[in-house]
């Protein structure tokens, strides 16, 4: 019994002692855990560094799946892919560019990179080129200059689309932002005026659309006397070596040592670069994904000259336009003032239905607002337009308008010079039909009032013109896109106003659902699928079927 009591006293004394010293025990445990976590952290970091150094030896390899034991769990992390593959586009007439493309593809394949060789004649840039902005591919363009500085037959459509997109403000300067490219031009310096014209233009158009060069444009010369390396094949081999080196650097995620905004192939001094970059950092915050948006040098002297002359917003070749640029700027200012005075629209959430009344942007009669010539002639007691000849409609009582500024085509003959928005469906804030009609009539009357006292205008005709009797929904855009087009047409008829509506044959369902109008027009601008695509440049991929269905729907009305 005494033994058991002594044992109990021993354990009791030990427990009491531990309890009294518990704070020291807690501190010791916490200190030990901290040391353990620090050791694990540094060992993991060192292991990661070693793995990255090993993976840098292979430019295309992903950082393999590395197992990091943290608290007993494996954390698998893959390295970011800087280059997913290479696409080589060629435009060839005699086969030289095609041969170069195949040779470059073989060299790229040795770097364990996916590569695809594409003829420009088999590629639709309108549908596919924008996809390269996010594909992480490197696009190479091998383009030859053919007769009179024109592209080869296979590259003609590609170059035509690229030129039009570069000069169309609706695409904008960031349309191809994210696309990385290099250009090698093939030409003959014997033809001095057209030497490598196509390569230079393709390079410039891509740059104007926001694409980024990975290296300066190179030019091969068939004239062995002037070729830098003795022949066009040697020129290409020299460029190919530089390209492969640059491609390997990109695969490793390396950046260029300079700011990437050099002009005329000359890098700025280090001091100047650092000063400018620090000024830019103070002036504006850089985006987080600056690495993905990295720009590269401009290799075109013409671009530098154009920027100096035209400012940051210039997308016009000043060399080609010369003194016309100043005239265009004045016209643009006058046009903005003209729209502000004569266009009614709502700003904010989106562009709404435009009401642009019987106006033309030429101030030829000395009044603040000009009307169509047929209206002016009718106000003077002369003849009108074809609507008067065919249907007896008086031009001075005709109101040109549209409830939709947008269109689903980008026709080459568009009289609005492609300044209106485009779309395949209504995506803007919508005004009500009553408001559109009310403001349309008010603006028409205000416009007519300005002809009071103008030489030759008859008072009786001026009074008649104050009452609108006809509305031509054909001014601009695609009126049938307006979601409440039927309500708007009904409203016109209720006010005793006849209606003419013009559609571009891309909305067959809307034509079927359209309630009776006084006159319905369907524009037929071409007779074949190929010519319709080149002339109307529709946005819908099934544009031809929509065209045929629209004609069928018209026949059923």
PDB file of N, CA, C and O in Angstrom, residues 88-93 96-98 100-101 118-121 140-146 150-152 154-156 158-159 162 182-188 194-206 217-220 232 236 239:
ATOM      1  N   UNK A  88       4.195  29.400 -90.864  1.00  0.00           N
ATOM      2  CA  UNK A  88       4.956  30.041 -91.938  1.00  0.00           C
ATOM      3  C   UNK A  88       4.025  30.279 -93.117  1.00  0.00           C
ATOM      4  O   UNK A  88       3.532  29.337 -93.741  1.00  0.00           O
ATOM      5  N   UNK A  89       3.756  31.544 -93.406  1.00  0.00           N
ATOM      6  CA  UNK A  89       2.897  31.924 -94.532  1.00  0.00           C
ATOM      7  C   UNK A  89       3.785  32.332 -95.710  1.00  0.00           C
ATOM      8  O   UNK A  89       4.752  33.082 -95.532  1.00  0.00           O
ATOM      9  N   UNK A  90       3.432  31.872 -96.887  1.00  0.00           N
ATOM     10  CA  UNK A  90       4.230  32.251 -98.058  1.00  0.00           C
ATOM     11  C   UNK A  90       3.314  32.644 -99.222  1.00  0.00           C
ATOM     12  O   UNK A  90       2.219  32.118 -99.388  1.00  0.00           O
ATOM     13  N   UNK A  91       3.810  33.595 -99.986  1.00  0.00           N
ATOM     14  CA  UNK A  91       3.144  33.991-101.226  1.00  0.00           C
ATOM     15  C   UNK A  91       4.158  33.910-102.338  1.00  0.00           C
ATOM     16  O   UNK A  91       5.102  34.712-102.390  1.00  0.00           O
ATOM     17  N   UNK A  92       3.994  32.943-103.231  1.00  0.00           N
ATOM     18  CA  UNK A  92       5.038  32.654-104.211  1.00  0.00           C
ATOM     19  C   UNK A  92       4.457  32.572-105.614  1.00  0.00           C
ATOM     20  O   UNK A  92       3.312  32.130-105.804  1.00  0.00           O
ATOM     21  N   UNK A  93       5.245  33.004-106.597  1.00  0.00           N
ATOM     22  CA  UNK A  93       4.845  32.903-107.994  1.00  0.00           C
ATOM     23  C   UNK A  93       5.703  31.883-108.729  1.00  0.00           C
ATOM     24  O   UNK A  93       5.211  31.096-109.516  1.00  0.00           O
ATOM     25  N   UNK A  96      10.011  30.095-105.254  1.00  0.00           N
ATOM     26  CA  UNK A  96      11.137  30.379-104.357  1.00  0.00           C
ATOM     27  C   UNK A  96      10.681  30.537-102.915  1.00  0.00           C
ATOM     28  O   UNK A  96      11.258  29.957-101.988  1.00  0.00           O
ATOM     29  N   UNK A  97       9.648  31.345-102.692  1.00  0.00           N
ATOM     30  CA  UNK A  97       9.148  31.564-101.328  1.00  0.00           C
ATOM     31  C   UNK A  97       8.646  30.260-100.722  1.00  0.00           C
ATOM     32  O   UNK A  97       8.836  30.002 -99.523  1.00  0.00           O
ATOM     33  N   UNK A  98       8.011  29.427-101.532  1.00  0.00           N
ATOM     34  CA  UNK A  98       7.523  28.139-101.043  1.00  0.00           C
ATOM     35  C   UNK A  98       8.689  27.251-100.627  1.00  0.00           C
ATOM     36  O   UNK A  98       8.637  26.587 -99.579  1.00  0.00           O
ATOM     37  N   UNK A 100      11.671  28.271 -99.663  1.00  0.00           N
ATOM     38  CA  UNK A 100      12.226  28.834 -98.436  1.00  0.00           C
ATOM     39  C   UNK A 100      11.369  28.462 -97.222  1.00  0.00           C
ATOM     40  O   UNK A 100      11.887  28.187 -96.133  1.00  0.00           O
ATOM     41  N   UNK A 101      10.045  28.463 -97.421  1.00  0.00           N
ATOM     42  CA  UNK A 101       9.141  28.139 -96.313  1.00  0.00           C
ATOM     43  C   UNK A 101       9.350  26.708 -95.838  1.00  0.00           C
ATOM     44  O   UNK A 101       9.382  26.424 -94.627  1.00  0.00           O
ATOM     45  N   UNK A 118       1.808  27.393 -94.648  1.00  0.00           N
ATOM     46  CA  UNK A 118       0.501  27.770 -95.184  1.00  0.00           C
ATOM     47  C   UNK A 118       0.679  28.680 -96.397  1.00  0.00           C
ATOM     48  O   UNK A 118       1.416  29.674 -96.338  1.00  0.00           O
ATOM     49  N   UNK A 119       0.007  28.348 -97.486  1.00  0.00           N
ATOM     50  CA  UNK A 119      -0.034  29.244 -98.639  1.00  0.00           C
ATOM     51  C   UNK A 119      -1.058  30.342 -98.380  1.00  0.00           C
ATOM     52  O   UNK A 119      -2.168  30.073 -97.922  1.00  0.00           O
ATOM     53  N   UNK A 120      -0.691  31.575 -98.651  1.00  0.00           N
ATOM     54  CA  UNK A 120      -1.611  32.688 -98.414  1.00  0.00           C
ATOM     55  C   UNK A 120      -2.881  32.561 -99.244  1.00  0.00           C
ATOM     56  O   UNK A 120      -3.935  33.067 -98.855  1.00  0.00           O
ATOM     57  N   UNK A 121      -2.782  31.870-100.367  1.00  0.00           N
ATOM     58  CA  UNK A 121      -3.966  31.685-101.204  1.00  0.00           C
ATOM     59  C   UNK A 121      -4.991  30.755-100.597  1.00  0.00           C
ATOM     60  O   UNK A 121      -6.169  30.800-100.953  1.00  0.00           O
ATOM     61  N   UNK A 140       5.402  33.735 -89.415  1.00  0.00           N
ATOM     62  CA  UNK A 140       6.455  34.171 -90.333  1.00  0.00           C
ATOM     63  C   UNK A 140       5.833  34.387 -91.708  1.00  0.00           C
ATOM     64  O   UNK A 140       5.076  33.532 -92.191  1.00  0.00           O
ATOM     65  N   UNK A 141       6.147  35.514 -92.326  1.00  0.00           N
ATOM     66  CA  UNK A 141       5.581  35.842 -93.635  1.00  0.00           C
ATOM     67  C   UNK A 141       6.716  35.956 -94.652  1.00  0.00           C
ATOM     68  O   UNK A 141       7.583  36.832 -94.539  1.00  0.00           O
ATOM     69  N   UNK A 142       6.703  35.045 -95.619  1.00  0.00           N
ATOM     70  CA  UNK A 142       7.665  35.068 -96.716  1.00  0.00           C
ATOM     71  C   UNK A 142       6.897  35.507 -97.967  1.00  0.00           C
ATOM     72  O   UNK A 142       6.134  34.731 -98.539  1.00  0.00           O
ATOM     73  N   UNK A 143       7.085  36.758 -98.355  1.00  0.00           N
ATOM     74  CA  UNK A 143       6.265  37.318 -99.434  1.00  0.00           C
ATOM     75  C   UNK A 143       7.148  37.864-100.542  1.00  0.00           C
ATOM     76  O   UNK A 143       8.134  38.565-100.294  1.00  0.00           O
ATOM     77  N   UNK A 144       6.772  37.538-101.756  1.00  0.00           N
ATOM     78  CA  UNK A 144       7.510  37.998-102.925  1.00  0.00           C
ATOM     79  C   UNK A 144       6.791  39.170-103.579  1.00  0.00           C
ATOM     80  O   UNK A 144       5.566  39.279-103.515  1.00  0.00           O
ATOM     81  N   UNK A 145       7.563  40.048-104.185  1.00  0.00           N
ATOM     82  CA  UNK A 145       7.006  41.173-104.946  1.00  0.00           C
ATOM     83  C   UNK A 145       7.008  40.787-106.413  1.00  0.00           C
ATOM     84  O   UNK A 145       8.045  40.424-106.982  1.00  0.00           O
ATOM     85  N   UNK A 146       5.845  40.906-107.041  1.00  0.00           N
ATOM     86  CA  UNK A 146       5.680  40.468-108.433  1.00  0.00           C
ATOM     87  C   UNK A 146       5.673  41.681-109.351  1.00  0.00           C
ATOM     88  O   UNK A 146       6.188  42.750-109.011  1.00  0.00           O
ATOM     89  N   UNK A 150       3.310  44.528-107.272  1.00  0.00           N
ATOM     90  CA  UNK A 150       2.094  43.887-106.791  1.00  0.00           C
ATOM     91  C   UNK A 150       2.417  42.552-106.136  1.00  0.00           C
ATOM     92  O   UNK A 150       3.450  41.932-106.440  1.00  0.00           O
ATOM     93  N   UNK A 151       1.552  42.071-105.225  1.00  0.00           N
ATOM     94  CA  UNK A 151       1.776  40.744-104.642  1.00  0.00           C
ATOM     95  C   UNK A 151       1.531  39.644-105.662  1.00  0.00           C
ATOM     96  O   UNK A 151       0.901  39.873-106.703  1.00  0.00           O
ATOM     97  N   UNK A 152       2.009  38.465-105.372  1.00  0.00           N
ATOM     98  CA  UNK A 152       1.753  37.336-106.256  1.00  0.00           C
ATOM     99  C   UNK A 152       0.272  36.993-106.246  1.00  0.00           C
ATOM    100  O   UNK A 152      -0.480  37.430-105.368  1.00  0.00           O
ATOM    101  N   UNK A 154      -1.279  34.308-105.494  1.00  0.00           N
ATOM    102  CA  UNK A 154      -1.733  33.563-104.305  1.00  0.00           C
ATOM    103  C   UNK A 154      -1.838  34.455-103.072  1.00  0.00           C
ATOM    104  O   UNK A 154      -2.595  34.146-102.149  1.00  0.00           O
ATOM    105  N   UNK A 155      -1.090  35.547-103.056  1.00  0.00           N
ATOM    106  CA  UNK A 155      -1.101  36.426-101.881  1.00  0.00           C
ATOM    107  C   UNK A 155      -1.947  37.677-102.092  1.00  0.00           C
ATOM    108  O   UNK A 155      -2.025  38.525-101.193  1.00  0.00           O
ATOM    109  N   UNK A 156      -2.594  37.802-103.251  1.00  0.00           N
ATOM    110  CA  UNK A 156      -3.306  39.043-103.582  1.00  0.00           C
ATOM    111  C   UNK A 156      -4.440  39.336-102.597  1.00  0.00           C
ATOM    112  O   UNK A 156      -4.554  40.451-102.084  1.00  0.00           O
ATOM    113  N   UNK A 158      -4.944  38.095 -99.537  1.00  0.00           N
ATOM    114  CA  UNK A 158      -4.407  38.294 -98.191  1.00  0.00           C
ATOM    115  C   UNK A 158      -3.917  39.735 -98.024  1.00  0.00           C
ATOM    116  O   UNK A 158      -4.233  40.403 -97.030  1.00  0.00           O
ATOM    117  N   UNK A 159      -3.146  40.211 -98.989  1.00  0.00           N
ATOM    118  CA  UNK A 159      -2.602  41.572 -98.910  1.00  0.00           C
ATOM    119  C   UNK A 159      -3.696  42.622 -99.044  1.00  0.00           C
ATOM    120  O   UNK A 159      -3.650  43.661 -98.368  1.00  0.00           O
ATOM    121  N   UNK A 162      -5.475  42.807 -95.701  1.00  0.00           N
ATOM    122  CA  UNK A 162      -4.601  43.405 -94.697  1.00  0.00           C
ATOM    123  C   UNK A 162      -4.519  44.918 -94.886  1.00  0.00           C
ATOM    124  O   UNK A 162      -4.559  45.683 -93.914  1.00  0.00           O
ATOM    125  N   UNK A 182       7.368  37.872 -87.984  1.00  0.00           N
ATOM    126  CA  UNK A 182       8.601  38.276 -88.657  1.00  0.00           C
ATOM    127  C   UNK A 182       8.328  38.234 -90.156  1.00  0.00           C
ATOM    128  O   UNK A 182       7.538  37.402 -90.632  1.00  0.00           O
ATOM    129  N   UNK A 183       8.971  39.134 -90.904  1.00  0.00           N
ATOM    130  CA  UNK A 183       8.738  39.236 -92.351  1.00  0.00           C
ATOM    131  C   UNK A 183      10.056  39.125 -93.093  1.00  0.00           C
ATOM    132  O   UNK A 183      11.053  39.771 -92.726  1.00  0.00           O
ATOM    133  N   UNK A 184      10.059  38.285 -94.133  1.00  0.00           N
ATOM    134  CA  UNK A 184      11.184  38.217 -95.064  1.00  0.00           C
ATOM    135  C   UNK A 184      10.636  38.460 -96.458  1.00  0.00           C
ATOM    136  O   UNK A 184       9.777  37.719 -96.949  1.00  0.00           O
ATOM    137  N   UNK A 185      11.104  39.525 -97.090  1.00  0.00           N
ATOM    138  CA  UNK A 185      10.626  39.872 -98.418  1.00  0.00           C
ATOM    139  C   UNK A 185      11.552  39.368 -99.506  1.00  0.00           C
ATOM    140  O   UNK A 185      12.775  39.341 -99.335  1.00  0.00           O
ATOM    141  N   UNK A 186      10.976  38.976-100.630  1.00  0.00           N
ATOM    142  CA  UNK A 186      11.739  38.513-101.786  1.00  0.00           C
ATOM    143  C   UNK A 186      11.519  39.491-102.933  1.00  0.00           C
ATOM    144  O   UNK A 186      10.374  39.789-103.293  1.00  0.00           O
ATOM    145  N   UNK A 187      12.610  40.014-103.492  1.00  0.00           N
ATOM    146  CA  UNK A 187      12.488  40.983-104.576  1.00  0.00           C
ATOM    147  C   UNK A 187      13.729  41.018-105.432  1.00  0.00           C
ATOM    148  O   UNK A 187      14.663  40.228-105.253  1.00  0.00           O
ATOM    149  N   UNK A 188      13.739  41.981-106.352  1.00  0.00           N
ATOM    150  CA  UNK A 188      14.870  42.149-107.264  1.00  0.00           C
ATOM    151  C   UNK A 188      15.168  43.630-107.362  1.00  0.00           C
ATOM    152  O   UNK A 188      14.335  44.414-107.812  1.00  0.00           O
ATOM    153  N   UNK A 194      10.103  49.287-107.334  1.00  0.00           N
ATOM    154  CA  UNK A 194       9.197  48.322-106.706  1.00  0.00           C
ATOM    155  C   UNK A 194       9.950  47.267-105.885  1.00  0.00           C
ATOM    156  O   UNK A 194       9.382  46.219-105.585  1.00  0.00           O
ATOM    157  N   UNK A 195      11.180  47.558-105.515  1.00  0.00           N
ATOM    158  CA  UNK A 195      11.969  46.547-104.829  1.00  0.00           C
ATOM    159  C   UNK A 195      11.360  46.206-103.459  1.00  0.00           C
ATOM    160  O   UNK A 195      11.225  47.068-102.595  1.00  0.00           O
ATOM    161  N   UNK A 196      10.968  44.959-103.313  1.00  0.00           N
ATOM    162  CA  UNK A 196      10.422  44.431-102.053  1.00  0.00           C
ATOM    163  C   UNK A 196       9.274  45.272-101.508  1.00  0.00           C
ATOM    164  O   UNK A 196       9.109  45.422-100.288  1.00  0.00           O
ATOM    165  N   UNK A 197       8.472  45.807-102.396  1.00  0.00           N
ATOM    166  CA  UNK A 197       7.337  46.650-101.981  1.00  0.00           C
ATOM    167  C   UNK A 197       6.347  45.866-101.128  1.00  0.00           C
ATOM    168  O   UNK A 197       5.866  46.361-100.102  1.00  0.00           O
ATOM    169  N   UNK A 198       6.046  44.658-101.536  1.00  0.00           N
ATOM    170  CA  UNK A 198       5.017  43.874-100.842  1.00  0.00           C
ATOM    171  C   UNK A 198       5.472  43.517 -99.430  1.00  0.00           C
ATOM    172  O   UNK A 198       4.704  43.640 -98.463  1.00  0.00           O
ATOM    173  N   UNK A 199       6.715  43.087 -99.276  1.00  0.00           N
ATOM    174  CA  UNK A 199       7.224  42.754 -97.952  1.00  0.00           C
ATOM    175  C   UNK A 199       7.172  43.939 -97.003  1.00  0.00           C
ATOM    176  O   UNK A 199       6.789  43.820 -95.841  1.00  0.00           O
ATOM    177  N   UNK A 200       7.544  45.114 -97.512  1.00  0.00           N
ATOM    178  CA  UNK A 200       7.511  46.320 -96.679  1.00  0.00           C
ATOM    179  C   UNK A 200       6.086  46.682 -96.287  1.00  0.00           C
ATOM    180  O   UNK A 200       5.819  47.088 -95.150  1.00  0.00           O
ATOM    181  N   UNK A 201       5.172  46.557 -97.237  1.00  0.00           N
ATOM    182  CA  UNK A 201       3.780  46.906 -96.940  1.00  0.00           C
ATOM    183  C   UNK A 201       3.149  45.931 -95.952  1.00  0.00           C
ATOM    184  O   UNK A 201       2.434  46.347 -95.031  1.00  0.00           O
ATOM    185  N   UNK A 202       3.388  44.642 -96.139  1.00  0.00           N
ATOM    186  CA  UNK A 202       2.845  43.644 -95.205  1.00  0.00           C
ATOM    187  C   UNK A 202       3.376  43.901 -93.793  1.00  0.00           C
ATOM    188  O   UNK A 202       2.629  43.849 -92.803  1.00  0.00           O
ATOM    189  N   UNK A 203       4.658  44.204 -93.697  1.00  0.00           N
ATOM    190  CA  UNK A 203       5.264  44.508 -92.407  1.00  0.00           C
ATOM    191  C   UNK A 203       4.592  45.728 -91.771  1.00  0.00           C
ATOM    192  O   UNK A 203       4.260  45.729 -90.582  1.00  0.00           O
ATOM    193  N   UNK A 204       4.367  46.749 -92.567  1.00  0.00           N
ATOM    194  CA  UNK A 204       3.759  47.977 -92.040  1.00  0.00           C
ATOM    195  C   UNK A 204       2.304  47.757 -91.653  1.00  0.00           C
ATOM    196  O   UNK A 204       1.854  48.214 -90.596  1.00  0.00           O
ATOM    197  N   UNK A 205       1.548  47.037 -92.471  1.00  0.00           N
ATOM    198  CA  UNK A 205       0.122  46.827 -92.174  1.00  0.00           C
ATOM    199  C   UNK A 205      -0.054  46.022 -90.893  1.00  0.00           C
ATOM    200  O   UNK A 205      -0.941  46.326 -90.089  1.00  0.00           O
ATOM    201  N   UNK A 206       0.752  44.994 -90.714  1.00  0.00           N
ATOM    202  CA  UNK A 206       0.674  44.215 -89.478  1.00  0.00           C
ATOM    203  C   UNK A 206       0.997  45.097 -88.273  1.00  0.00           C
ATOM    204  O   UNK A 206       0.333  45.026 -87.237  1.00  0.00           O
ATOM    205  N   UNK A 217      12.536  43.443 -90.116  1.00  0.00           N
ATOM    206  CA  UNK A 217      12.237  42.866 -91.430  1.00  0.00           C
ATOM    207  C   UNK A 217      13.514  42.689 -92.235  1.00  0.00           C
ATOM    208  O   UNK A 217      14.416  43.524 -92.199  1.00  0.00           O
ATOM    209  N   UNK A 218      13.597  41.585 -92.986  1.00  0.00           N
ATOM    210  CA  UNK A 218      14.750  41.317 -93.845  1.00  0.00           C
ATOM    211  C   UNK A 218      14.294  41.237 -95.293  1.00  0.00           C
ATOM    212  O   UNK A 218      13.137  40.923 -95.572  1.00  0.00           O
ATOM    213  N   UNK A 219      15.226  41.519 -96.215  1.00  0.00           N
ATOM    214  CA  UNK A 219      14.893  41.529 -97.642  1.00  0.00           C
ATOM    215  C   UNK A 219      15.933  40.743 -98.424  1.00  0.00           C
ATOM    216  O   UNK A 219      17.136  40.995 -98.293  1.00  0.00           O
ATOM    217  N   UNK A 220      15.448  39.812 -99.219  1.00  0.00           N
ATOM    218  CA  UNK A 220      16.326  39.044-100.089  1.00  0.00           C
ATOM    219  C   UNK A 220      16.330  39.625-101.487  1.00  0.00           C
ATOM    220  O   UNK A 220      15.300  40.079-101.989  1.00  0.00           O
ATOM    221  N   UNK A 232      20.002  35.519-103.323  1.00  0.00           N
ATOM    222  CA  UNK A 232      18.814  35.574-102.470  1.00  0.00           C
ATOM    223  C   UNK A 232      18.787  34.378-101.525  1.00  0.00           C
ATOM    224  O   UNK A 232      18.285  34.473-100.398  1.00  0.00           O
ATOM    225  N   UNK A 236      18.606  34.659 -97.470  1.00  0.00           N
ATOM    226  CA  UNK A 236      17.624  33.941 -96.657  1.00  0.00           C
ATOM    227  C   UNK A 236      18.298  33.120 -95.569  1.00  0.00           C
ATOM    228  O   UNK A 236      17.829  33.078 -94.417  1.00  0.00           O
ATOM    229  N   UNK A 239      19.339  35.332 -92.753  1.00  0.00           N
ATOM    230  CA  UNK A 239      18.179  35.738 -91.947  1.00  0.00           C
ATOM    231  C   UNK A 239      17.644  34.573 -91.132  1.00  0.00           C
ATOM    232  O   UNK A 239      17.239  34.748 -89.982  1.00  0.00           O
TER     233      UNK A 239
END
